[in-house]
Coordinates of C-alpha atoms in Angstrom, one line a residue:
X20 CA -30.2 21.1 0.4
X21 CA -27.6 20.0 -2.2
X22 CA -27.6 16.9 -3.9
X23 CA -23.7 15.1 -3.8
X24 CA -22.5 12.0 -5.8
X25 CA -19.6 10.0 -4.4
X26 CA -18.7 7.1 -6.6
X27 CA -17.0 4.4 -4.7
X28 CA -17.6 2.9 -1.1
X29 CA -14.4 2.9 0.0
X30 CA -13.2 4.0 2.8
X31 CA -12.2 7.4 1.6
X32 CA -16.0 8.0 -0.1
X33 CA -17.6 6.9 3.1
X34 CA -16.2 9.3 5.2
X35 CA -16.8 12.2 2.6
X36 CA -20.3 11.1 2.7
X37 CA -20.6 11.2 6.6
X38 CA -18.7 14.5 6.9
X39 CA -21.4 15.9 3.9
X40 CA -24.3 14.3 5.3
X41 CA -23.5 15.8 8.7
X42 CA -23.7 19.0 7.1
X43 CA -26.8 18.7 5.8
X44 CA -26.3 17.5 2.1
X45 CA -28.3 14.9 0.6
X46 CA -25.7 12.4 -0.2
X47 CA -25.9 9.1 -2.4
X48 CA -23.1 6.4 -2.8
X49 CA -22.5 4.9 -6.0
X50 CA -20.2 1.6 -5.5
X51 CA -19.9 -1.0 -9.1
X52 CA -19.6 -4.0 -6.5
X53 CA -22.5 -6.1 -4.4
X54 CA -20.8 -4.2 -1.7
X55 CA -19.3 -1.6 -0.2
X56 CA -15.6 -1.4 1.6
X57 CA -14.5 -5.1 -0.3
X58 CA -11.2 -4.0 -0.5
X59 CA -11.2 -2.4 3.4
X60 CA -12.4 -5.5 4.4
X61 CA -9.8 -7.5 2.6
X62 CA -7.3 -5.7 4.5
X63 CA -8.7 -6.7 7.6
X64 CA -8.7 -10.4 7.0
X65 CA -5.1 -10.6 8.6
X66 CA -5.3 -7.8 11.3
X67 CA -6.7 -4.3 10.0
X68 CA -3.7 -2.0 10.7
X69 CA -6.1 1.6 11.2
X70 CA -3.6 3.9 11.3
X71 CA 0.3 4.4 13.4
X72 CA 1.3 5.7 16.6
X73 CA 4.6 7.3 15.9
X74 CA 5.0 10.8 16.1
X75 CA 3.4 13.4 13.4
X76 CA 6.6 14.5 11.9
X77 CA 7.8 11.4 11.2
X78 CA 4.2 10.2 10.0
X79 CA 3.8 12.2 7.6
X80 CA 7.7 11.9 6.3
X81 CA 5.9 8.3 5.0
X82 CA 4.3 10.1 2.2
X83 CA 7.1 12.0 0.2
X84 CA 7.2 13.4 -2.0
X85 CA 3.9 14.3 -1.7
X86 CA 3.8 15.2 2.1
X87 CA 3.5 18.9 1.6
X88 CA 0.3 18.3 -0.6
X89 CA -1.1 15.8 2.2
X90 CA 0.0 18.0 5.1
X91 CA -3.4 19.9 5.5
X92 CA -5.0 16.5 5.0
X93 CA -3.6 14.4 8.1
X94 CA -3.3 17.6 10.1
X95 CA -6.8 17.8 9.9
X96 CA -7.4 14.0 10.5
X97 CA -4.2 12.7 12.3
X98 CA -3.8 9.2 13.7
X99 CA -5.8 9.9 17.0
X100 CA -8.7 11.2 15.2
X101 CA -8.9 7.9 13.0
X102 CA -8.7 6.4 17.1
X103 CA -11.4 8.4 18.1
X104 CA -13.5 7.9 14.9
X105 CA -12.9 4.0 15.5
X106 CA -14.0 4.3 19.1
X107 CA -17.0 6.2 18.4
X108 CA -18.2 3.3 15.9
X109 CA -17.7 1.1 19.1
X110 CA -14.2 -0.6 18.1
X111 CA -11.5 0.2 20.7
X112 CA -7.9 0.4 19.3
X113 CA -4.7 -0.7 20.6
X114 CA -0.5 -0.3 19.7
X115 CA 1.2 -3.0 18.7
X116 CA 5.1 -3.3 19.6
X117 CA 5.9 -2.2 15.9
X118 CA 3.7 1.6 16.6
X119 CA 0.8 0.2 14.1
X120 CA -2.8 0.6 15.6
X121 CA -4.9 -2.3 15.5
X122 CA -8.4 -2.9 16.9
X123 CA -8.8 -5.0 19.6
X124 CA -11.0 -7.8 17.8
X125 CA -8.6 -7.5 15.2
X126 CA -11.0 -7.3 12.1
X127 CA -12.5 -4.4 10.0
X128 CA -15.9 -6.2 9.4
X129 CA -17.9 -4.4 12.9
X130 CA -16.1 -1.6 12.2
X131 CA -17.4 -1.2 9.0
X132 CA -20.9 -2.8 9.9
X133 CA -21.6 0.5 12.7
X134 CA -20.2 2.8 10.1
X135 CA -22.6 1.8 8.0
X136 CA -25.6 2.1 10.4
X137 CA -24.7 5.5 11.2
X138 CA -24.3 6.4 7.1
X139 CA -27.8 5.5 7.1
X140 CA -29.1 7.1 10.3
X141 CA -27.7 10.4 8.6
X142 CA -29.4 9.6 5.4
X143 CA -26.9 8.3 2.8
X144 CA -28.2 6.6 0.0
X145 CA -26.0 3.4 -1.1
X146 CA -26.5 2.3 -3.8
X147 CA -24.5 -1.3 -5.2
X148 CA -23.6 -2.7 -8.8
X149 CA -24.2 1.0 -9.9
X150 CA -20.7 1.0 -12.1
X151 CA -20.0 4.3 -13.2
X152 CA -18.6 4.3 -16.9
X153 CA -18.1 7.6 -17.7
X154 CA -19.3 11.6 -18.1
X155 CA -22.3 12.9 -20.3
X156 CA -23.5 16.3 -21.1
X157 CA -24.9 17.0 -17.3
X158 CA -24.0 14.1 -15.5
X159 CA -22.6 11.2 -14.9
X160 CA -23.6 7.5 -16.7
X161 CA -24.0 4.6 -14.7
X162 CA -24.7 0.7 -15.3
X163 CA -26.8 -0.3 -13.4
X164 CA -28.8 -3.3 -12.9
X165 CA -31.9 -1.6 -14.5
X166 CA -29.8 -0.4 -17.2
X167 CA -27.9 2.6 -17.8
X168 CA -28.7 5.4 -16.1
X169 CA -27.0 9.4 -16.3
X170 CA -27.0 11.3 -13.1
X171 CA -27.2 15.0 -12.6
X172 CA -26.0 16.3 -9.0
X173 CA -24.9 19.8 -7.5
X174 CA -21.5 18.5 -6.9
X175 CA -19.5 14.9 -7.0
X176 CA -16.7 12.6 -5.7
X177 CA -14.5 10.3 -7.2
X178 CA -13.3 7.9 -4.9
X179 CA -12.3 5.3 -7.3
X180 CA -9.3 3.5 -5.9
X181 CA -5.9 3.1 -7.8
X182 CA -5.3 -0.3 -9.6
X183 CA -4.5 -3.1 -7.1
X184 CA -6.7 -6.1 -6.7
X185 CA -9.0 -5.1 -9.1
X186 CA -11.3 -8.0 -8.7
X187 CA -12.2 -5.9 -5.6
X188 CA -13.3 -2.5 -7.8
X189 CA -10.2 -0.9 -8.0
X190 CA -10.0 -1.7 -11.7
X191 CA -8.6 1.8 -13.1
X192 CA -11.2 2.3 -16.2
X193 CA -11.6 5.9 -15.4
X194 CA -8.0 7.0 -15.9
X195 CA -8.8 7.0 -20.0
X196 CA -12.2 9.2 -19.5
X197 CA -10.4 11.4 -17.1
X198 CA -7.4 11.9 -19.7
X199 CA -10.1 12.5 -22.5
X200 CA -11.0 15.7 -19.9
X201 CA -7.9 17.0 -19.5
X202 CA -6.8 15.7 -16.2
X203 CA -3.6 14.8 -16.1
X204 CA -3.0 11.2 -14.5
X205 CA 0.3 9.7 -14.5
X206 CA 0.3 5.9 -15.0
X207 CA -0.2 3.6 -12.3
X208 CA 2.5 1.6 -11.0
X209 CA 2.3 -1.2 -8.2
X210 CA 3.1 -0.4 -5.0
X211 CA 3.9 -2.1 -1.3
X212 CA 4.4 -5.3 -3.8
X213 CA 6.6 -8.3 -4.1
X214 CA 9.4 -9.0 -6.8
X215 CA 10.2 -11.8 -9.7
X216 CA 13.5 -13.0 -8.5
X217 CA 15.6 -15.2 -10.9
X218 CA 15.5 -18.4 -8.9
X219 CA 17.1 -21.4 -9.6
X220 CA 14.4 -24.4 -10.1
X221 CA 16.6 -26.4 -7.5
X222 CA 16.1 -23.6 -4.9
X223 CA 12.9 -22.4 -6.2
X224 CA 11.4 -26.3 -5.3
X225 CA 12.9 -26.0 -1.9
X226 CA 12.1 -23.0 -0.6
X227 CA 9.1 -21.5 -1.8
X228 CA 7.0 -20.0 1.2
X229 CA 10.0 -20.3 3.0
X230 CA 10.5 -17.5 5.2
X231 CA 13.4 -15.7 5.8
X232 CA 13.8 -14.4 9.7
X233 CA 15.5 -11.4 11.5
X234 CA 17.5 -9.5 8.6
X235 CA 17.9 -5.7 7.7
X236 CA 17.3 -4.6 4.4
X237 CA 18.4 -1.7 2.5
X238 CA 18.0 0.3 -0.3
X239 CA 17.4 4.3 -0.6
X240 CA 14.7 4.0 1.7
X241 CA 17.1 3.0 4.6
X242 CA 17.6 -0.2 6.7
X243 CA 14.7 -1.8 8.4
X244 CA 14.7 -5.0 10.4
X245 CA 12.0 -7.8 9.8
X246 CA 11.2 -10.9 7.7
X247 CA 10.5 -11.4 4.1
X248 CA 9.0 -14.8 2.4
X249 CA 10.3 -16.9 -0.4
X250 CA 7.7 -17.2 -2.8
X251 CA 7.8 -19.4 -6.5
X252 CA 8.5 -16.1 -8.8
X253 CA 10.5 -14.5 -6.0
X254 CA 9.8 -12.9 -3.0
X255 CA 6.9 -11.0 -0.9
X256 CA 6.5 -9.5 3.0
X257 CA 6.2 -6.2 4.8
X258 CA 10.3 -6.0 4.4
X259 CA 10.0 -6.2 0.5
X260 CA 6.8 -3.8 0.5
X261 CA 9.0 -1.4 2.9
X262 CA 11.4 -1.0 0.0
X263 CA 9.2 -1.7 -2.9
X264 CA 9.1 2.1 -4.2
X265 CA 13.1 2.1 -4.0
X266 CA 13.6 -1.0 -6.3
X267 CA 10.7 -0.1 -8.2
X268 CA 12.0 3.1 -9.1
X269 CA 15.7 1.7 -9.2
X270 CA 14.5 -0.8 -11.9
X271 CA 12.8 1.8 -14.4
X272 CA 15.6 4.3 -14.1
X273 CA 18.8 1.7 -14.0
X274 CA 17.6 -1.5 -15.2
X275 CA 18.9 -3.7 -12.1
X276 CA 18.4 -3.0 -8.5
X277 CA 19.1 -5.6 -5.9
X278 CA 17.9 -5.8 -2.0
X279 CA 21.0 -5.5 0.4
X280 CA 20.4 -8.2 3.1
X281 CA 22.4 -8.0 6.7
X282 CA 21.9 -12.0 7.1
X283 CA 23.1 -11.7 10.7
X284 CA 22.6 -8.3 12.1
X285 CA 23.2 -8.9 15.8
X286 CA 26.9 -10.0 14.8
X287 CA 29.6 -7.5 13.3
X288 CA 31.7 -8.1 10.3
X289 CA 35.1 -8.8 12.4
X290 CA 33.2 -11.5 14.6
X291 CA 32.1 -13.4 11.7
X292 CA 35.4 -13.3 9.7
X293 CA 37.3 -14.1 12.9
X294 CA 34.7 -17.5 13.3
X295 CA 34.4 -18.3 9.5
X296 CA 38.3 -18.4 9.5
X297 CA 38.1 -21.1 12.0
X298 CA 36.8 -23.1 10.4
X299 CA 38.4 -26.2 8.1
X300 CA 39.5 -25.5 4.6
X301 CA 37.5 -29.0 4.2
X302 CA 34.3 -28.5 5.5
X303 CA 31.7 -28.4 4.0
X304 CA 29.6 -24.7 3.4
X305 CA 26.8 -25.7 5.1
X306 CA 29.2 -26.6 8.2
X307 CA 31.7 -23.4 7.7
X308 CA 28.1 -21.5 7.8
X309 CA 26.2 -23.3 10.9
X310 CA 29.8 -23.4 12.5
X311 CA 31.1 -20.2 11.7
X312 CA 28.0 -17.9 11.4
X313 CA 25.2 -19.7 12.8
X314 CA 23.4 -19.7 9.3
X315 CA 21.4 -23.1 7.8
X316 CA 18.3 -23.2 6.0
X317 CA 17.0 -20.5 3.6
X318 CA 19.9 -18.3 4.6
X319 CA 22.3 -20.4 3.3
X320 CA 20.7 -21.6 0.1
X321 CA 20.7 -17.7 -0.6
X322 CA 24.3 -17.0 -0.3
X323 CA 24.9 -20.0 -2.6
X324 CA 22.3 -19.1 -5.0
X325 CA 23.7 -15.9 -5.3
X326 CA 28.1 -16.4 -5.0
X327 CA 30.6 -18.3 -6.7
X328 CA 33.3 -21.1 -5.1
X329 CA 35.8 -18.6 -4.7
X330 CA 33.9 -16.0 -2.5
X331 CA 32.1 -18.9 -0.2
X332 CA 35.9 -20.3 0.4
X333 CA 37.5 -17.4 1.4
X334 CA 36.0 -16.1 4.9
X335 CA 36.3 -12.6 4.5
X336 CA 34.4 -12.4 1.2
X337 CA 31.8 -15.0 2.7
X338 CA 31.4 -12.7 5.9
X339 CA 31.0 -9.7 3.7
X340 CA 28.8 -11.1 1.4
X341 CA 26.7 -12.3 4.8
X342 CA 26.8 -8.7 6.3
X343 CA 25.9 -7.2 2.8
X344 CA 24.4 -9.8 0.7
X345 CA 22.6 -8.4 -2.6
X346 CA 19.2 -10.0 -3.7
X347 CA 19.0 -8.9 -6.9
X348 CA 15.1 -8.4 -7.8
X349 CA 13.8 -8.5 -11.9
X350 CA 10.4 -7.1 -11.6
X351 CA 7.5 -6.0 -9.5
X352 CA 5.2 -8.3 -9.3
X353 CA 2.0 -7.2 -11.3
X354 CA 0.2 -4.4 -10.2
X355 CA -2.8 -6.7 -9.6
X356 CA -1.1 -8.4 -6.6
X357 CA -0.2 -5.2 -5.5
X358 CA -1.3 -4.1 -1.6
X359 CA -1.8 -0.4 -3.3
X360 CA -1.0 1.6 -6.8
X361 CA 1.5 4.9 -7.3
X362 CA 0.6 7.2 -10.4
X363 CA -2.7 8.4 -10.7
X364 CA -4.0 12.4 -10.9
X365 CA -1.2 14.6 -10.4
X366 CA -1.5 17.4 -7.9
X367 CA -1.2 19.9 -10.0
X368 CA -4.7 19.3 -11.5
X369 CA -6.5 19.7 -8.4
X370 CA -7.1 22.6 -6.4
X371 CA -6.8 23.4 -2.7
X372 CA -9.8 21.5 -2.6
X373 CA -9.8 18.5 -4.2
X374 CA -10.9 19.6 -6.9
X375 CA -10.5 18.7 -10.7
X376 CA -8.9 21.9 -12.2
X377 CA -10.4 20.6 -15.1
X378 CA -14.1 19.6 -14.4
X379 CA -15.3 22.6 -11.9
X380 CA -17.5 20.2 -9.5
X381 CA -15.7 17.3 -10.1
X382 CA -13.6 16.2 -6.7
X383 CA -11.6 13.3 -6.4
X384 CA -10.2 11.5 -2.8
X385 CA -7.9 8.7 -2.2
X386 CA -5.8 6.1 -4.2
X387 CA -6.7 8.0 -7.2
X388 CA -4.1 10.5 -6.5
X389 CA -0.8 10.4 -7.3
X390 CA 0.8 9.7 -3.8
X391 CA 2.1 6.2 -2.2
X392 CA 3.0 5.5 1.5
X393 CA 4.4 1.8 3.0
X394 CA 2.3 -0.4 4.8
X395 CA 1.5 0.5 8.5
X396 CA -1.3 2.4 8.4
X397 CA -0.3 5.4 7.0
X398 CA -2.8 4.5 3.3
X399 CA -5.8 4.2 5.3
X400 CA -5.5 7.2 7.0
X401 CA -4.6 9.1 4.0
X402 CA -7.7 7.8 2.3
X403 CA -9.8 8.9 5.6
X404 CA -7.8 12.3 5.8
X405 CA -8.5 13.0 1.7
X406 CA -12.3 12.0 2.2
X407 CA -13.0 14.4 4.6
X408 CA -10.7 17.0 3.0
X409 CA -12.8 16.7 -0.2
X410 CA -15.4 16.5 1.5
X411 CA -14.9 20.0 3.2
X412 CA -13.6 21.0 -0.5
X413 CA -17.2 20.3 -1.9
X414 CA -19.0 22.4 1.1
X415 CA -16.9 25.1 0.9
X416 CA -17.7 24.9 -3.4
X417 CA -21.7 24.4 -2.9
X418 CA -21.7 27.4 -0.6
X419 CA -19.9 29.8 -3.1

């Protein structure tokens, strides 16, 4: 029987441990919190989004450009296998009207309490405030409670985590010891996050935690329909997190990058221009716009945020700047608010395996690699899917 480390109880080191413990390994789980899956559990505060319905193709389009490295991954562990490993644990699934999955009670907490039960029915050892903090001549050190304490095992698993909420484990401190190895690990960035948006303090009073309904937003990433929130630095939602690699990247290449807002998708440029020139030279904006455009509110504090007199007075620069109105964004937000982290260890030093090219033994799973996906259930099943593919990595290692 070999002995395996995993370090971190999230959810990709949990299902390395079940897939290893199934076959027969003696597995213990080394997690720096009070408890495992904090961050899992965070997620399913609001409605824990499993994993997405829409078709495998398209799925796995979500994670370019790393989708050829993750292929063998998901393959092996697509969306309906993260249903039926839900199921199993006693937690029916269901498809919302955007394709997500979601459990029918809506939370991640029984999910994760069965999981647990059957991790110790197979034998995994769990072991809490064990913070790892580093390698040593034949093992790996921990701080523990006790003290510190070095580790020797037949084979191990970093599941770490990337950078984003922190307070939750995912604190990063192993990218300098991996670096002093020889790994390469590109820097983390934040990912699915909001943006600092230049508000005025007028609108910035007004509007904070506004939200703003029904738009389409673009950027390389394509337009996608939904709602965004006004927030005091600028602005946050599954809409900004859709496009939040786009103007991430757009910043750090150009400098500026703005999100292109349809304020009225269900009504086409001519309509609006033909209604906004209807309307009296005298009026007011906020008329010419509830009038002309059916716009009030948050909508129209944007447009005059963001325009001069001259383009709100003439209608067919207001209607085009309604049709394709450009938020321009600062900043991410700080990686620390972030739902998940980009960067991390590069492909290219780990082997078909999950493997560390670098440290023969040494595997590595989840947020810790350098790959990103939007919101929707596509990161949790790529942590599940790298789990177990490490996990069949470090079986297919032991018995070599």
């Amino acid at each position: 029987m070999a002995r395996v480390v995993i370090v971190g109880g999230g959810p990709s080191g949990l299902m390395a441990a079940e897939v290893l413990a199934s076959a027969g390994h003696a597995v213990t789980v080394y997690e720096a919190m009070p408890t495992v899956g904090r961050k899992f559990l965070l997620a399913g505060k609001s409605g824990l989004n499993i994993t997405h319905s829409e078709d495998h193709t398209r799925f796995l389009s979500r994670f370019q450009p790393s989708g050829d490295r993750l292929w063998p991954a998901v393959e092996a562990f697509p969306a309906a296998a993260v249903r039926a490993f839900a199921l199993a644990l006693g937690t029916e699934t269901f498809i919302g009207s955007s394709g997500r999955v979601f459990p029918t009670v809506m939370k991640a907490s029984p999910l994760l309490r069965a999981w647990l039960r059957r991790l110790e029915g197979q034998g995994v050892e769990i072991l809490t405030r064990h913070r790892w903090t580093g390698f040593v001549d034949g093992g790996l050190r921990f701080d523990t409670p006790q003290g510190t304490k070095v580790v020797e095992a037949d084979a191990s698993l970093l599941a770490l985590g990337g950078a984003s909420w922190p307070r939750l484990g995912s604190d990063a401190a192993w990218v300098p010891w991996l670096r002093e190895r020889g790994v390469d690990v590109a820097d983390l960035r934040p990912a699915n996050c909001g943006f600092d948006v230049a508000w005025s303090d007028l609108f910035r009073e007004r509007f904070s935690g506004v939200p703003v309904k029904s738009v389409t937003a673009a950027t390389d990433a394509g337009p996608i329909h939904g709602d965004f929130v006004v927030t005091q630095n600028g602005i946050e939602g599954s809409l900004v997190y859709a496009h939040a690699a786009s103007l991430r990247d757009r910043l750090e290449t150009e400098g500026v990058a703005s999100l292109l807002l349809d304020l009225m998708p269900g009504r086409t440029l001519a309509r609006l221009t033909q209604d906004l020139s209807k309307q009296g030279g005298k009026a007011s904006l906020a008329t010419r716009l509830r009038k002309g455009a059916g716009i009030d509110g948050v909508k129209a504090a944007l447009l005059r945020e963001f325009s001069s007199e001259t383009e709100r007075r003439d209608p067919q620069k207001l209607s085009r700047m309604i049709k394709a109105f450009a938020l321009p964004v600062v900043r991410p937000r700080p990686i620390a608010e972030a739902i998940s982290s980009a960067g991390g260890i590069g492909w290219g030093a780990i082997d078909d395996g999950y493997m560390l090219r670098a440290l023969p033994g040494v595997f590595v799973a989840g947020e810790m690699i350098d790959w990103e996906a939007p919101t929707g259930g596509y990161l949790l099943t790529a942590c599940f899917a790298t789990g177990r593919a490490s996990a069949d990595g470090i079986a297919r290692w032991l018995a070599r």
